[in-house]
Amino acid sequence: TLFTFYNGNCDLEDNRDEENMMVKSNVVLKNRKVSMYSFSQTSVLCFNGSYSIPIPFSPPCLLPGPQPSDQYGTRASFGLIDQIDTSRWSAAVTSPPGYMVSLSICSPPDAPIGRWRLTLGQGGLVEFVLLYNPWCTGDVVYMDSEEKLTEYVLAQDGIIYRGSWKYLIPTPWNFGQFEDGILEACLRILEMNPKCLRNPGKDASGRKNPIYVSRVLSAMVNCNDDKGVLLGRWTNDYDGGVSPLSWKGSVEILRNWDTNACQPVRFGQCWVFAAVACSVSRALGIPCRVVTNYNSAHDTNSNLVIERYVDENGQLVQKSRDMIWNYHCWVENWMTRPDLKPGYDGWQAMDPTPQEKSEGVYCCGPIPLKAIKEGELTYKYDAPFVFAEVNADVHTFMKRKDGSTEKIISSVQVGLKISTKSVGSDRREDITHLYKYPEGSDEEREAFTKANHQNKLLQQQTNAGLLIAIKVSAEMKKGCDFDVFAVVMNNTPNGKKCRLVFGSRAVSYNGILGENCGFKDLLNVELAPGEEKRVPLRMNYSKYAENLTEDNLIRLAALLLDYGTREAYLAVRNIVLENPEIKVRILGEPKENRKLVAEITLQNPLPVPLQNCCFTVEGSNLTGGQIITEKLNSTVEPGQDAKVKIYFTPTHSGQRKLVVDFDSNKLCHVKGYRNVIIG
């Protein structure tokens, strides 16, 4: 039998059961007291009245993990005292003299999390799970805002941002950390990590430290070095698994991994890795949030510079492993950093997506956000890599047909609109200021000096004689034809004769280029002094439809070549084609344990029919921890509605998210959601 505790200073009877916090009789937060009862000479251990065993009355002994030892501080023996001591393991009699004796037991704030065994003499053995307690002032994950705790620990659903920095797409996600079986899966992640398999006692002792645990989770959410949860795949070949876009939440992923002998779930990409890490962190009691960094640099050689090469048509040539991802997601965990100088507590960036190795393992972080902002690249862990993701310089070179290369003028920036879900609402919170100072500020230059980022310091803002930019139409909906524009301007007092190459290619969110979606080459563009020209490029559905990846991204590149000076100017912009809206209408009054109906509708925006249409739905405390699937037997013609009714029974009151995914042969993994307030 398992027991779980949460960290705090109140009796179990005062355990939280609000919102999504479902304190089970097998889970305990650190520093929270447990009551035990004895009849005459035989003790009976109870937890919330849910479990009892007769045991001989004797001082208790606590043993965590498979190999408890005094050496690692994972064995605790203690006798009864007059009053509970919240600074250490302690037990006290709390009942008046009589036939029944009541005991209270309390854990210290720095006890290791995980499975513990409580023995009382020869006859009693009880197992419970100890978690971090962010409500306890003595815990290293303490957070002093009830509103933030509700968002970053208790909330079982949320928003993850995808798309591009010009067109942010809020994507709903079901974290589901309190669903049945999820805590067991999270504990198994800790127990299957290679450090635990090599030395269980030392690993169990390390779990008192959220820095250590976060680093373990960063490595174990991916499976590159171990029996981790997810296998990444960044191509369109998902044989043997499913597209990362098909996932709507973490529950199915964690259950699949736990019930299939820890075989990796196929497949994940950055937002899936981050979301699963968030679910596990929250389940263990660590406040956590998913963040998205737009135009995220992947610096492979630690020089804080991304080198990109284009051909004479302005199209990217994959000559370097350095990349700029359209966006990249990671998580932030909240904790103190006693290993660093004061001032670096709070949010710590931790990235479970396998990109580069850290200490021989595919993991990243945790690193304080303040260390990134201040350019403290010697601080643990992996500060240079995260600093480059938001601050790297971008150098672009043109590779000519004769093999020569030359640097060209480009205005690409990294680390834009770093985003997370706001506390208590579905609005976006921009947290870029937590990672970097404003561009060009004295503080930014000081941080770059500290980081030895000489490339940024030497870069001069130049008022180029020729300017080029890419403008787009107000609406760019998937299934429609539309125009994009290369805008060129001559700021010199002389006339200019140029060549303009304007192209488009499908691209995945991590920067891998696909096929051509439209191209224009103008050999003689003449610009009078001060003149501006707007050159359109038509994007036809018939051309881009078959080339798009599931990310709905097209990379536009406009290259302007000055015949007189031989200088080249490059403008690049990624556009996101808008999916249709999923409409969700709730029929009936939302009440706890009362069946509801959701009417879900999507209109086909494409000029072709949709076949094999399928809606899938899930929601914590709404769908019983299960995924509900409804398939349409008929074809949905252009302009027609795909419509289904989903039946579900809410099990808890409060605001919940019903997360919806639509899939078909031509329109894949369209996301939607509806907030439902259950009375």
XYZ file of C-alpha atoms in Angstrom:
679
model
C 0.000 0.000 0.000
C 1.322 3.445 -0.949
C 0.988 6.741 0.883
C 1.835 10.213 -0.495
C 2.634 13.456 1.381
C 2.829 17.110 0.390
C 5.199 19.522 2.153
C 3.487 21.867 4.609
C 2.771 22.666 8.224
C -0.773 21.379 8.582
C -2.356 18.043 9.470
C -3.481 15.664 6.761
C -7.038 16.667 7.456
C -6.047 20.105 6.105
C -4.679 18.696 2.826
C -5.622 20.699 -0.266
C -8.313 19.246 -2.488
C -9.034 22.393 -4.482
C -8.848 22.851 -8.246
C -6.752 20.001 -9.638
C -4.936 19.103 -6.428
C -6.100 15.569 -5.728
C -4.209 14.454 -2.628
C -4.433 10.690 -2.616
C -4.032 8.483 0.407
C -0.663 7.300 -0.862
C 0.987 10.691 -1.533
C 2.516 12.988 1.067
C 4.134 16.404 0.797
C 7.319 16.965 2.793
C 6.959 18.406 6.313
C 3.314 17.357 6.567
C 2.196 15.275 9.551
C 0.660 11.793 9.376
C -1.498 10.332 12.128
C -1.284 6.756 13.403
C -3.526 4.950 15.851
C -2.898 2.021 18.224
C -5.282 -0.237 20.019
C -3.911 -1.420 23.360
C -0.535 -3.099 22.696
C -1.058 -3.293 18.940
C -0.763 -0.238 16.683
C -2.935 0.510 13.714
C -1.542 2.872 11.061
C -4.111 5.015 9.257
C -3.902 7.634 6.535
C -7.064 9.624 5.973
C -8.857 6.589 7.300
C -8.079 4.681 4.142
C -5.681 2.016 5.385
C -4.852 0.273 8.636
C -2.603 -2.564 9.773
C -2.012 -3.942 13.272
C 1.655 -3.576 14.253
C 3.649 -3.899 17.489
C 4.113 -0.506 19.114
C 7.767 0.613 18.756
C 9.778 3.602 17.471
C 9.423 4.139 13.705
C 12.161 3.750 11.109
C 12.048 5.306 7.605
C 13.849 3.889 4.574
C 13.672 5.472 1.075
C 14.506 3.733 -2.171
C 15.841 0.234 -2.776
C 19.142 0.569 -0.841
C 18.716 2.836 2.207
C 21.908 3.718 4.032
C 23.196 5.987 6.769
C 26.075 6.995 4.451
C 23.721 8.765 2.014
C 21.245 9.985 4.613
C 18.486 7.756 3.283
C 17.728 5.976 6.559
C 16.028 7.702 9.468
C 15.314 6.143 12.861
C 13.660 8.188 15.560
C 11.681 7.805 18.759
C 8.693 9.625 20.152
C 9.042 13.197 21.395
C 6.637 15.518 23.187
C 6.010 17.791 20.212
C 6.553 17.487 16.449
C 9.841 18.998 15.211
C 9.299 20.190 11.607
C 13.047 20.490 10.943
C 13.659 16.713 11.037
C 11.931 13.371 10.961
C 9.901 13.253 14.156
C 6.927 11.549 15.767
C 4.744 12.504 18.717
C 1.667 11.227 20.519
C -1.193 13.618 19.798
C -4.147 11.888 21.511
C -5.256 11.970 25.149
C -4.793 8.824 27.247
C -7.275 6.124 26.358
C -7.921 2.968 24.437
C -6.688 4.528 21.155
C -3.313 6.231 20.746
C -2.778 8.684 17.910
C 0.691 9.449 16.541
C 1.768 12.212 14.177
C 4.852 11.895 11.981
C 6.519 14.775 10.129
C 9.278 14.891 7.508
C 11.994 17.564 7.221
C 11.833 20.009 4.283
C 15.086 18.649 2.801
C 14.137 14.980 2.794
C 14.710 13.191 -0.554
C 11.579 12.755 -2.646
C 10.454 9.353 -3.866
C 9.260 6.111 -2.347
C 9.713 5.621 1.395
C 9.058 2.641 3.649
C 7.924 3.177 7.214
C 8.552 0.321 9.654
C 7.211 0.088 13.195
C 8.970 -2.739 14.938
C 8.706 -6.212 13.463
C 5.137 -6.152 12.301
C 4.456 -2.939 10.437
C 5.563 -1.844 6.980
C 3.922 0.956 5.043
C 5.108 2.533 1.793
C 4.440 6.122 0.856
C 5.674 8.666 -1.689
C 7.252 11.932 -0.605
C 7.089 14.937 -2.921
C 8.489 18.462 -2.983
C 6.214 20.978 -1.286
C 6.249 24.469 -2.844
C 3.841 25.641 -0.100
C 6.458 25.023 2.605
C 8.764 27.966 3.337
C 11.632 25.602 4.160
C 11.450 23.705 0.875
C 13.933 24.568 -1.891
C 11.025 24.878 -4.365
C 8.981 27.231 -2.155
C 6.882 29.746 -4.102
C 5.144 32.500 -2.168
C 2.193 33.173 -4.488
C -0.964 31.088 -4.224
C -2.032 32.259 -7.676
C 1.255 31.126 -9.217
C 1.138 27.810 -7.362
C -2.300 27.178 -8.808
C -0.909 27.815 -12.303
C 2.518 26.194 -12.087
C 1.780 23.169 -9.859
C -1.952 22.447 -9.777
C -3.081 23.317 -13.309
C -3.498 20.147 -15.378
C -3.845 21.936 -18.697
C -2.258 24.903 -20.393
C -1.127 26.628 -23.574
C 2.096 26.033 -25.541
C 3.097 28.560 -28.193
C 4.102 27.455 -31.682
C 3.999 29.107 -35.140
C 6.387 31.981 -35.879
C 7.359 35.207 -34.144
C 5.133 37.113 -36.555
C 2.221 34.691 -36.104
C 2.125 32.996 -32.711
C -0.116 29.926 -32.467
C -1.437 29.053 -28.977
C -1.716 25.260 -28.781
C -3.691 23.632 -25.921
C -2.065 20.850 -23.934
C -3.351 18.424 -21.310
C -0.559 18.006 -18.737
C -2.675 15.605 -16.642
C -0.169 15.232 -13.804
C -2.833 14.060 -11.352
C -4.468 11.487 -13.634
C -4.380 7.840 -12.541
C -1.027 6.153 -13.018
C 0.921 9.312 -13.879
C 2.736 9.647 -10.547
C 3.761 5.993 -10.800
C 5.193 6.674 -14.259
C 7.058 9.743 -12.965
C 8.612 7.737 -10.125
C 9.622 5.062 -12.584
C 11.412 7.721 -14.643
C 13.520 8.514 -11.570
C 14.148 4.832 -10.874
C 15.125 3.962 -14.458
C 17.679 6.738 -14.847
C 21.252 5.410 -15.284
C 22.497 7.138 -12.120
C 19.938 5.230 -10.059
C 20.747 1.937 -11.791
C 24.474 2.441 -11.077
C 24.151 3.582 -7.465
C 20.581 3.547 -6.071
C 21.559 4.831 -2.639
C 23.472 7.843 -3.930
C 20.734 8.630 -6.441
C 18.020 8.469 -3.753
C 20.020 10.894 -1.620
C 20.384 13.270 -4.584
C 16.639 13.578 -4.904
C 16.476 16.051 -2.036
C 17.948 18.510 -4.549
C 15.665 19.753 -7.387
C 18.765 20.759 -9.364
C 19.762 17.095 -9.482
C 16.215 15.919 -10.194
C 15.730 18.466 -12.985
C 18.938 17.314 -14.618
C 17.784 13.692 -14.415
C 14.428 14.608 -15.967
C 16.128 16.562 -18.761
C 18.020 13.391 -19.704
C 15.197 10.889 -19.139
C 12.386 12.605 -21.065
C 14.424 11.837 -24.199
C 15.771 8.336 -24.829
C 19.099 9.123 -26.485
C 21.250 7.788 -23.642
C 18.885 5.649 -21.605
C 15.458 4.035 -21.343
C 13.854 7.461 -21.574
C 10.308 8.387 -22.465
C 10.346 9.860 -25.982
C 12.164 9.270 -29.249
C 12.613 12.407 -31.334
C 11.965 12.522 -35.074
C 12.397 15.633 -37.230
C 11.473 14.243 -40.636
C 8.089 13.486 -42.169
C 8.662 9.739 -41.794
C 6.772 8.552 -38.727
C 6.613 4.824 -39.488
C 6.452 2.835 -36.289
C 4.896 5.700 -34.363
C 2.810 8.831 -34.736
C 3.461 12.413 -35.764
C 4.422 14.633 -32.800
C 1.520 16.871 -33.830
C -0.948 14.088 -33.032
C -0.348 14.379 -29.270
C -2.762 16.501 -27.271
C -1.353 15.797 -23.831
C 1.218 13.997 -21.713
C -1.024 11.347 -20.152
C -1.077 8.918 -23.074
C 2.676 9.328 -23.613
C 3.599 8.601 -19.981
C 1.161 5.701 -19.713
C 2.437 4.144 -22.943
C 6.029 4.349 -21.731
C 5.199 2.959 -18.281
C 3.074 0.049 -19.508
C 5.392 -0.993 -22.356
C 8.494 -1.890 -20.361
C 9.974 1.606 -20.675
C 10.234 1.403 -24.448
C 10.453 4.906 -25.957
C 7.234 6.427 -27.249
C 7.477 7.399 -30.925
C 7.689 10.322 -31.723
C 8.363 13.691 -30.106
C 9.597 17.139 -31.019
C 10.554 20.066 -28.814
C 7.113 21.110 -27.552
C 6.253 17.469 -26.746
C 9.513 16.926 -24.844
C 8.934 20.166 -22.936
C 5.292 19.386 -22.149
C 6.104 15.927 -20.783
C 8.905 17.394 -18.656
C 6.427 19.950 -17.318
C 3.930 17.221 -16.392
C 6.592 15.224 -14.544
C 7.978 18.270 -12.713
C 4.531 19.345 -11.531
C 3.685 15.787 -10.481
C 6.792 15.748 -8.269
C 5.864 19.111 -6.710
C 8.260 21.379 -8.647
C 6.623 24.555 -10.045
C 7.114 24.425 -13.803
C 6.086 26.174 -17.021
C 6.686 25.636 -20.747
C 8.326 28.524 -22.626
C 8.805 29.164 -26.349
C 11.743 31.039 -27.863
C 11.135 32.291 -31.420
C 14.044 32.340 -33.886
C 15.934 30.042 -31.544
C 19.615 29.530 -32.354
C 21.243 26.099 -32.209
C 24.951 26.822 -31.749
C 26.922 23.595 -32.235
C 30.479 24.910 -31.749
C 29.940 27.264 -28.783
C 31.238 30.377 -30.544
C 27.934 32.249 -30.067
C 27.702 32.713 -33.848
C 25.285 31.076 -36.283
C 26.841 30.825 -39.733
C 24.388 30.409 -42.604
C 25.109 29.961 -46.309
C 22.806 30.745 -49.217
C 23.193 30.158 -52.934
C 22.867 32.819 -55.631
C 19.085 32.406 -55.508
C 18.997 33.262 -51.807
C 18.114 29.693 -50.845
C 19.701 28.196 -47.754
C 22.550 25.740 -48.279
C 23.036 23.263 -45.428
C 26.796 23.682 -45.004
C 26.849 24.105 -41.223
C 25.213 22.238 -38.336
C 24.343 25.615 -36.844
C 20.626 26.244 -37.239
C 17.952 28.777 -36.429
C 14.760 27.042 -35.386
C 11.518 28.844 -36.160
C 10.742 28.289 -32.492
C 12.036 26.075 -29.731
C 10.339 25.040 -26.489
C 11.874 24.192 -23.151
C 10.717 24.388 -19.521
C 11.542 26.517 -16.521
C 11.582 24.969 -13.039
C 11.363 27.095 -9.899
C 13.947 26.495 -7.151
C 16.701 27.994 -5.055
C 20.339 27.763 -6.197
C 22.469 27.411 -3.053
C 25.339 26.225 -5.285
C 25.595 29.728 -6.820
C 26.107 33.150 -5.292
C 22.978 34.894 -3.936
C 20.520 36.339 -6.421
C 20.164 33.394 -8.796
C 17.152 31.662 -7.230
C 13.845 31.432 -9.076
C 13.183 30.257 -12.623
C 15.771 27.902 -14.104
C 15.803 26.921 -17.806
C 15.870 23.162 -18.422
C 15.665 21.585 -21.883
C 14.811 17.884 -22.415
C 15.022 18.031 -26.246
C 18.195 16.154 -27.263
C 20.375 18.685 -29.091
C 23.908 18.687 -27.667
C 25.556 16.617 -24.932
C 26.229 17.997 -21.459
C 28.719 16.061 -19.325
C 28.426 13.232 -21.841
C 24.615 13.035 -21.759
C 21.871 14.591 -23.879
C 20.483 17.001 -21.315
C 20.520 20.746 -20.696
C 20.230 22.827 -17.545
C 19.032 23.867 -15.114
C 20.533 27.333 -15.540
C 19.164 30.487 -13.856
C 17.476 32.918 -16.230
C 19.389 35.699 -14.504
C 22.696 34.024 -15.445
C 21.644 34.102 -19.105
C 20.563 37.727 -18.881
C 23.776 38.811 -17.151
C 26.088 36.803 -19.438
C 27.396 34.588 -16.615
C 28.441 31.714 -18.866
C 30.520 29.887 -16.233
C 27.457 29.147 -14.099
C 25.945 25.673 -14.062
C 24.490 24.174 -16.141
C 24.958 24.725 -19.914
C 24.832 28.519 -19.819
C 26.695 29.021 -23.160
C 24.205 26.913 -25.109
C 21.107 28.624 -23.678
C 22.742 32.070 -23.984
C 23.346 31.394 -27.693
C 19.737 30.295 -28.204
C 18.524 33.783 -27.319
C 21.567 35.959 -28.103
C 23.683 34.426 -30.863
C 24.920 36.589 -33.699
C 23.929 35.555 -37.240
C 26.434 35.745 -40.105
C 25.129 35.005 -43.603
C 27.376 34.150 -46.537
C 26.585 33.692 -50.225
C 28.230 30.754 -51.913
C 28.728 31.493 -55.608
C 28.806 28.934 -58.401
C 32.569 29.368 -58.775
C 33.016 28.201 -55.163
C 33.814 31.600 -53.685
C 31.913 32.950 -50.666
C 31.202 36.461 -49.495
C 29.386 37.898 -46.506
C 26.048 39.486 -47.305
C 23.912 41.996 -45.438
C 21.047 40.405 -43.508
C 18.961 41.463 -40.521
C 18.084 38.116 -38.930
C 17.780 38.221 -35.130
C 17.417 35.400 -32.627
C 15.647 35.230 -29.293
C 12.355 36.937 -30.136
C 9.048 37.047 -28.237
C 9.973 34.462 -25.595
C 6.506 33.377 -24.474
C 4.609 31.427 -21.849
C 1.009 31.183 -20.674
C -0.057 33.907 -18.248
C -0.983 33.074 -14.672
C -4.726 32.503 -14.361
C -5.646 33.160 -17.995
C -5.026 31.937 -21.537
C -3.281 35.163 -22.523
C 0.370 35.147 -23.570
C 3.026 36.524 -21.237
C 6.153 37.880 -22.928
C 9.167 36.984 -20.762
C 11.927 38.064 -23.166
C 13.065 40.619 -20.564
C 13.908 37.772 -18.171
C 16.461 36.402 -20.652
C 17.972 39.503 -22.238
C 18.235 43.258 -21.952
C 16.716 45.486 -24.668
C 18.695 45.484 -27.918
C 21.363 48.195 -27.906
C 21.068 49.081 -24.206
C 24.094 49.657 -21.980
C 23.067 46.651 -19.890
C 22.996 44.460 -23.003
C 26.516 45.524 -23.977
C 27.731 44.841 -20.435
C 26.214 41.356 -20.522
C 27.855 40.677 -23.891
C 31.192 41.871 -22.517
C 30.863 39.495 -19.590
C 29.949 36.667 -21.973
C 32.900 37.585 -24.217
C 30.442 37.972 -27.080
C 32.759 40.068 -29.181
C 30.772 39.483 -32.361
C 27.813 41.401 -31.000
C 30.013 44.127 -29.541
C 31.765 44.756 -32.852
C 28.627 44.671 -34.933
C 27.744 48.162 -36.140
C 24.319 49.332 -37.138
C 24.686 50.473 -40.734
C 22.253 52.523 -42.725
C 22.597 50.549 -45.942
C 22.156 52.297 -49.253
C 19.745 49.606 -50.413
C 17.043 48.145 -48.196
C 15.002 44.988 -48.743
C 12.124 43.597 -46.684
C 9.338 41.040 -47.069
C 5.713 42.004 -46.512
C 2.762 39.633 -46.441
C -0.997 39.692 -46.984
C -3.342 40.253 -44.063
C -4.721 36.705 -44.342
C -2.775 33.605 -45.352
C -5.178 30.724 -44.891
C -4.350 27.185 -45.838
C -6.247 26.324 -49.015
C -6.216 29.875 -50.415
C -4.074 31.663 -53.000
C -2.411 34.848 -51.769
C 0.417 37.293 -52.493
C 3.635 38.048 -50.632
C 5.839 41.028 -51.479
C 9.527 41.888 -51.685
C 9.861 45.595 -50.907
C 13.110 47.217 -52.123
C 14.188 50.812 -51.526
C 17.095 52.891 -52.792
C 18.361 55.267 -50.076
C 21.303 56.522 -52.150
C 21.485 59.715 -54.266
C 22.255 57.604 -57.339
C 20.158 55.353 -59.504
C 20.630 51.612 -58.956
C 20.373 48.624 -61.279
C 19.846 45.344 -59.458
C 18.854 41.725 -59.722
C 16.032 40.517 -57.450
C 15.601 36.827 -56.676
C 12.426 36.063 -54.716
C 11.721 32.464 -53.732
C 9.715 30.331 -51.337
C 10.192 26.839 -49.969
C 8.404 24.650 -47.476
C 10.269 24.448 -44.183
C 9.947 22.544 -40.920
C 9.887 24.406 -37.620
C 13.517 23.462 -36.904
C 14.776 25.005 -40.152
C 14.995 21.987 -42.487
C 14.064 23.111 -46.008
C 11.589 21.331 -48.263
C 10.471 21.787 -51.858
C 9.893 24.945 -53.916
C 6.537 26.683 -53.455
C 7.056 29.618 -55.856
C 9.957 31.484 -57.465
C 10.664 34.740 -59.319
C 13.959 36.037 -60.801
C 14.028 39.645 -62.058
C 17.316 40.412 -63.788
C 16.820 44.157 -64.295
C 15.262 46.029 -61.389
C 15.962 49.746 -61.776
C 15.600 52.022 -58.737
C 15.754 55.811 -58.938
C 17.175 57.704 -55.933
C 14.729 57.393 -53.031
C 12.456 55.038 -54.996
C 10.626 52.096 -53.426
C 9.285 49.126 -55.391
C 6.923 46.405 -54.275
C 7.341 43.098 -56.137
C 4.624 40.446 -55.613
C 5.041 36.672 -55.575
C 1.860 34.642 -55.963
C 1.468 31.679 -53.615
C -0.884 29.194 -55.254
C -2.463 26.352 -53.280
C -1.946 24.049 -56.255
C 1.802 24.702 -55.937
C 2.358 24.640 -52.184
C -0.259 22.071 -51.115
C 1.788 18.923 -51.628
C 5.050 20.450 -50.400
C 3.932 21.744 -46.994
C 5.052 19.930 -43.880
C 2.682 19.473 -40.934
C 4.095 22.724 -39.527
C 2.303 24.759 -42.271
C 5.474 26.841 -42.690
C 6.869 28.476 -45.840
C 10.245 30.207 -45.912
C 10.390 33.350 -48.049
C 13.791 34.640 -49.168
C 14.444 37.804 -51.189
C 18.001 38.418 -52.413
C 18.914 41.790 -53.921
C 22.203 42.030 -55.879
C 23.649 45.485 -56.655
C 25.352 45.238 -60.073
C 27.431 48.359 -59.392
C 28.944 47.478 -56.001
C 28.423 43.660 -56.134
C 26.954 43.876 -52.641
C 24.163 41.457 -51.734
C 21.230 42.085 -49.381
C 19.092 39.286 -47.987
C 15.654 39.338 -46.342
C 14.179 36.153 -44.884
C 10.778 35.553 -43.370
C 8.899 32.425 -42.359
C 5.135 32.510 -42.744
C 2.552 30.246 -41.143
C -0.552 29.247 -43.077
C -3.602 29.557 -40.882
C -5.653 26.446 -40.149
C -9.445 26.669 -39.874
C -11.025 27.234 -36.479
C -12.467 24.331 -34.525
C -15.733 25.401 -32.899
C -16.805 23.671 -29.682
C -20.292 24.133 -28.252
C -21.221 22.626 -24.880
C -24.808 21.361 -24.702
C -26.272 21.171 -21.217
C -25.351 22.628 -17.847
C -21.783 21.672 -16.848
C -22.067 19.913 -13.492
C -19.814 17.505 -11.672
C -20.675 13.829 -12.450
C -23.329 14.864 -14.987
C -23.000 13.726 -18.613
C -22.315 16.536 -21.093
C -22.332 16.804 -24.856
C -19.771 18.749 -26.887
C -20.760 19.612 -30.453
C -17.544 20.036 -32.454
C -17.440 21.605 -35.921
C -14.750 22.371 -38.494
C -15.378 23.826 -41.960
C -13.298 22.463 -44.828
C -11.319 25.473 -46.202
C -9.583 23.554 -48.977
C -10.689 23.381 -52.624
C -10.539 19.566 -52.388
C -12.606 17.033 -50.387
C -11.437 15.746 -47.007
C -11.416 12.003 -46.375
C -10.731 9.839 -43.304
C -11.827 12.682 -41.014
C -11.373 12.055 -37.297
C -11.859 14.098 -34.121
C -10.046 13.134 -30.910
C -10.768 14.778 -27.558
C -9.285 14.675 -24.077
C -9.313 16.770 -20.917
C -8.188 16.318 -17.335
C -11.161 15.596 -15.057
C -13.444 15.689 -18.113
C -12.883 12.497 -20.102
C -11.927 10.124 -17.304
C -8.268 10.130 -18.243
C -9.124 8.627 -21.628
C -9.013 9.822 -25.232
C -12.365 9.928 -27.012
C -12.301 9.332 -30.773
C -15.071 9.999 -33.301
C -14.594 9.181 -36.998
C -16.684 10.493 -39.863
C -17.826 7.898 -42.360
C -18.504 10.393 -45.144
C -16.324 12.705 -47.240
C -16.377 16.412 -46.339
C -16.643 18.502 -49.497
C -15.080 21.981 -49.914
C -16.934 24.512 -47.773
C -18.858 21.824 -45.888
C -18.717 21.208 -42.127
C -17.200 18.207 -40.402
C -19.345 17.818 -37.278
C -19.488 15.327 -34.398
C -20.962 15.071 -30.909
C -18.773 13.901 -28.035
C -20.216 12.642 -24.741
C -18.236 12.958 -21.506
C -18.782 13.172 -17.734
C -16.781 15.708 -15.658
C -15.471 14.342 -12.362
C -14.251 17.546 -10.649
C -15.496 21.099 -10.428
C -13.591 24.152 -11.625
C -12.358 25.387 -15.009
C -11.128 22.636 -17.346
C -9.872 22.508 -20.930
C -11.456 20.215 -23.481
C -8.625 19.714 -26.008
C -9.580 18.777 -29.586
C -7.562 17.465 -32.543
C -8.892 17.102 -36.110
C -7.089 14.934 -38.651
C -7.770 13.947 -42.255
C -5.966 13.035 -45.446
C -5.418 16.659 -46.559
C -5.813 18.704 -43.375
C -3.712 17.292 -40.571
C -3.757 17.805 -36.813
C -5.732 21.001 -36.464
C -5.905 21.958 -32.774
C -8.677 23.605 -30.792
C -10.018 23.786 -27.271
C -12.850 25.033 -25.127
C -12.654 26.111 -21.500
C -15.471 24.486 -19.536
C -16.407 25.690 -16.051
C -17.791 22.742 -14.090
C -20.138 23.538 -11.223
